[in-house]
């Protein structure tokens, strides 16, 4: 797909605006909240969906550089925030490095 071709197309055949994407997300969250009541208390935005997709790719083992390219980040360091935000990845790394006699689990004060 060329850079000048829209990913999401409006009913007029042009690029879908940011506002239109937000309206579509909010409309569908409202519909889904009838079945999933916990959605009513959550703020779901296009950015939230983008972040969730990136985190899911990370959990599936997709390399951070690939995710950075997919998200359009100019730098892989920008995508590094996903690594810092994910406790499952941190716990998996700790499991691989812990001494044999150490108990597993999260640190709690």
PDB file of C-alpha atoms in Angstrom:
ATOM      1  CA  UNK A   1       0.000   0.000   0.000  1.00  0.00           C
ATOM      2  CA  UNK A   2       1.405   3.380  -0.951  1.00  0.00           C
ATOM      3  CA  UNK A   3       1.810   6.126   1.668  1.00  0.00           C
ATOM      4  CA  UNK A   4      -0.717   8.323  -0.126  1.00  0.00           C
ATOM      5  CA  UNK A   5      -3.461   5.666  -0.061  1.00  0.00           C
ATOM      6  CA  UNK A   6      -5.786   5.889   2.945  1.00  0.00           C
ATOM      7  CA  UNK A   7      -6.021   2.886   5.238  1.00  0.00           C
ATOM      8  CA  UNK A   8      -9.576   3.772   6.277  1.00  0.00           C
ATOM      9  CA  UNK A   9     -11.851   5.247   3.624  1.00  0.00           C
ATOM     10  CA  UNK A  10     -14.766   7.605   4.250  1.00  0.00           C
ATOM     11  CA  UNK A  11     -18.159   7.283   2.560  1.00  0.00           C
ATOM     12  CA  UNK A  12     -16.906   9.874   0.053  1.00  0.00           C
ATOM     13  CA  UNK A  13     -13.907   7.733  -0.891  1.00  0.00           C
ATOM     14  CA  UNK A  14     -11.313   9.902   0.866  1.00  0.00           C
ATOM     15  CA  UNK A  15      -9.213   9.491   3.988  1.00  0.00           C
ATOM     16  CA  UNK A  16     -11.235   8.955   7.169  1.00  0.00           C
ATOM     17  CA  UNK A  17     -10.663  11.852   9.576  1.00  0.00           C
ATOM     18  CA  UNK A  18      -9.453  11.468  13.158  1.00  0.00           C
ATOM     19  CA  UNK A  19     -12.823  12.684  14.430  1.00  0.00           C
ATOM     20  CA  UNK A  20     -14.641  10.094  12.334  1.00  0.00           C
ATOM     21  CA  UNK A  21     -12.449   7.301  13.721  1.00  0.00           C
ATOM     22  CA  UNK A  22     -13.128   8.528  17.272  1.00  0.00           C
ATOM     23  CA  UNK A  23     -16.893   8.595  16.618  1.00  0.00           C
ATOM     24  CA  UNK A  24     -16.799   5.034  15.239  1.00  0.00           C
ATOM     25  CA  UNK A  25     -14.819   3.775  18.254  1.00  0.00           C
ATOM     26  CA  UNK A  26     -17.102   5.523  20.762  1.00  0.00           C
ATOM     27  CA  UNK A  27     -20.242   4.280  18.988  1.00  0.00           C
ATOM     28  CA  UNK A  28     -19.007   0.686  19.031  1.00  0.00           C
ATOM     29  CA  UNK A  29     -17.821   0.886  22.644  1.00  0.00           C
ATOM     30  CA  UNK A  30     -21.324   2.089  23.595  1.00  0.00           C
ATOM     31  CA  UNK A  31     -22.858  -0.858  21.738  1.00  0.00           C
ATOM     32  CA  UNK A  32     -20.416  -3.338  23.293  1.00  0.00           C
ATOM     33  CA  UNK A  33     -20.998  -1.959  26.791  1.00  0.00           C
ATOM     34  CA  UNK A  34     -24.543  -3.349  26.676  1.00  0.00           C
ATOM     35  CA  UNK A  35     -22.995  -6.831  26.779  1.00  0.00           C
ATOM     36  CA  UNK A  36     -19.806  -5.997  28.690  1.00  0.00           C
ATOM     37  CA  UNK A  37     -20.844  -3.694  31.525  1.00  0.00           C
ATOM     38  CA  UNK A  38     -17.243  -2.978  32.602  1.00  0.00           C
ATOM     39  CA  UNK A  39     -16.730  -0.979  29.398  1.00  0.00           C
ATOM     40  CA  UNK A  40     -19.039   1.730  30.720  1.00  0.00           C
ATOM     41  CA  UNK A  41     -16.414   2.763  33.294  1.00  0.00           C
ATOM     42  CA  UNK A  42     -13.498   2.719  30.836  1.00  0.00           C
ATOM     43  CA  UNK A  43     -12.184   5.349  28.452  1.00  0.00           C
ATOM     44  CA  UNK A  44     -11.587   3.631  25.130  1.00  0.00           C
ATOM     45  CA  UNK A  45      -9.995   5.704  22.394  1.00  0.00           C
ATOM     46  CA  UNK A  46      -8.316   4.941  19.067  1.00  0.00           C
ATOM     47  CA  UNK A  47      -4.984   5.432  20.856  1.00  0.00           C
ATOM     48  CA  UNK A  48      -6.016   2.899  23.510  1.00  0.00           C
ATOM     49  CA  UNK A  49      -6.816   0.363  20.764  1.00  0.00           C
ATOM     50  CA  UNK A  50      -3.475   1.107  19.075  1.00  0.00           C
ATOM     51  CA  UNK A  51      -1.636   0.545  22.362  1.00  0.00           C
ATOM     52  CA  UNK A  52      -3.583  -2.661  23.052  1.00  0.00           C
ATOM     53  CA  UNK A  53      -2.743  -4.000  19.584  1.00  0.00           C
ATOM     54  CA  UNK A  54       0.950  -3.216  20.124  1.00  0.00           C
ATOM     55  CA  UNK A  55       0.939  -4.945  23.518  1.00  0.00           C
ATOM     56  CA  UNK A  56      -0.754  -8.017  22.051  1.00  0.00           C
ATOM     57  CA  UNK A  57       1.874  -8.190  19.298  1.00  0.00           C
ATOM     58  CA  UNK A  58       4.560  -7.931  21.974  1.00  0.00           C
ATOM     59  CA  UNK A  59       2.956 -10.769  23.982  1.00  0.00           C
ATOM     60  CA  UNK A  60       2.890 -12.906  20.843  1.00  0.00           C
ATOM     61  CA  UNK A  61       6.645 -12.490  20.511  1.00  0.00           C
ATOM     62  CA  UNK A  62       6.747  -9.939  17.687  1.00  0.00           C
ATOM     63  CA  UNK A  63      10.056  -8.058  17.792  1.00  0.00           C
ATOM     64  CA  UNK A  64       9.968  -4.476  19.054  1.00  0.00           C
ATOM     65  CA  UNK A  65      11.494  -3.155  15.835  1.00  0.00           C
ATOM     66  CA  UNK A  66       8.682  -4.690  13.789  1.00  0.00           C
ATOM     67  CA  UNK A  67       6.092  -3.155  16.119  1.00  0.00           C
ATOM     68  CA  UNK A  68       7.856   0.224  15.822  1.00  0.00           C
ATOM     69  CA  UNK A  69       7.661   0.031  12.027  1.00  0.00           C
ATOM     70  CA  UNK A  70       4.014  -1.060  12.130  1.00  0.00           C
ATOM     71  CA  UNK A  71       3.112   1.815  14.464  1.00  0.00           C
ATOM     72  CA  UNK A  72       5.057   4.297  12.373  1.00  0.00           C
ATOM     73  CA  UNK A  73       7.439   5.231  15.176  1.00  0.00           C
ATOM     74  CA  UNK A  74      10.540   7.035  13.994  1.00  0.00           C
ATOM     75  CA  UNK A  75      12.637   5.362  16.665  1.00  0.00           C
ATOM     76  CA  UNK A  76      12.614   1.910  18.258  1.00  0.00           C
ATOM     77  CA  UNK A  77      13.220   3.648  21.612  1.00  0.00           C
ATOM     78  CA  UNK A  78       9.693   5.087  21.394  1.00  0.00           C
ATOM     79  CA  UNK A  79       8.347   1.545  21.237  1.00  0.00           C
ATOM     80  CA  UNK A  80      10.460   0.605  24.259  1.00  0.00           C
ATOM     81  CA  UNK A  81       7.776   2.065  26.527  1.00  0.00           C
ATOM     82  CA  UNK A  82       5.691  -1.041  25.791  1.00  0.00           C
ATOM     83  CA  UNK A  83       8.450  -3.207  27.236  1.00  0.00           C
ATOM     84  CA  UNK A  84       8.585  -1.097  30.388  1.00  0.00           C
ATOM     85  CA  UNK A  85       4.805  -1.164  30.809  1.00  0.00           C
ATOM     86  CA  UNK A  86       4.381  -4.924  30.682  1.00  0.00           C
ATOM     87  CA  UNK A  87       4.630  -6.878  33.939  1.00  0.00           C
ATOM     88  CA  UNK A  88       4.314 -10.259  32.183  1.00  0.00           C
ATOM     89  CA  UNK A  89       7.442  -9.579  30.150  1.00  0.00           C
ATOM     90  CA  UNK A  90       9.291  -8.371  33.246  1.00  0.00           C
ATOM     91  CA  UNK A  91       8.227 -11.426  35.245  1.00  0.00           C
ATOM     92  CA  UNK A  92       9.273 -13.785  32.430  1.00  0.00           C
ATOM     93  CA  UNK A  93      12.692 -12.113  32.296  1.00  0.00           C
ATOM     94  CA  UNK A  94      13.052 -12.393  36.078  1.00  0.00           C
ATOM     95  CA  UNK A  95      12.115 -16.088  35.963  1.00  0.00           C
ATOM     96  CA  UNK A  96      14.974 -16.689  33.529  1.00  0.00           C
ATOM     97  CA  UNK A  97      17.505 -14.904  35.748  1.00  0.00           C
ATOM     98  CA  UNK A  98      16.525 -15.844  39.304  1.00  0.00           C
ATOM     99  CA  UNK A  99      18.751 -18.024  41.459  1.00  0.00           C
ATOM    100  CA  UNK A 100      17.613 -21.643  41.695  1.00  0.00           C
ATOM    101  CA  UNK A 101      16.576 -21.405  45.366  1.00  0.00           C
ATOM    102  CA  UNK A 102      14.620 -18.130  45.063  1.00  0.00           C
ATOM    103  CA  UNK A 103      10.854 -18.064  45.421  1.00  0.00           C
ATOM    104  CA  UNK A 104       8.895 -16.915  42.419  1.00  0.00           C
ATOM    105  CA  UNK A 105       6.470 -13.979  42.567  1.00  0.00           C
ATOM    106  CA  UNK A 106       6.273 -10.213  42.672  1.00  0.00           C
ATOM    107  CA  UNK A 107       8.088  -8.035  45.183  1.00  0.00           C
ATOM    108  CA  UNK A 108       5.733  -6.574  47.771  1.00  0.00           C
ATOM    109  CA  UNK A 109       6.587  -4.236  50.620  1.00  0.00           C
TER     110      UNK A 109
END
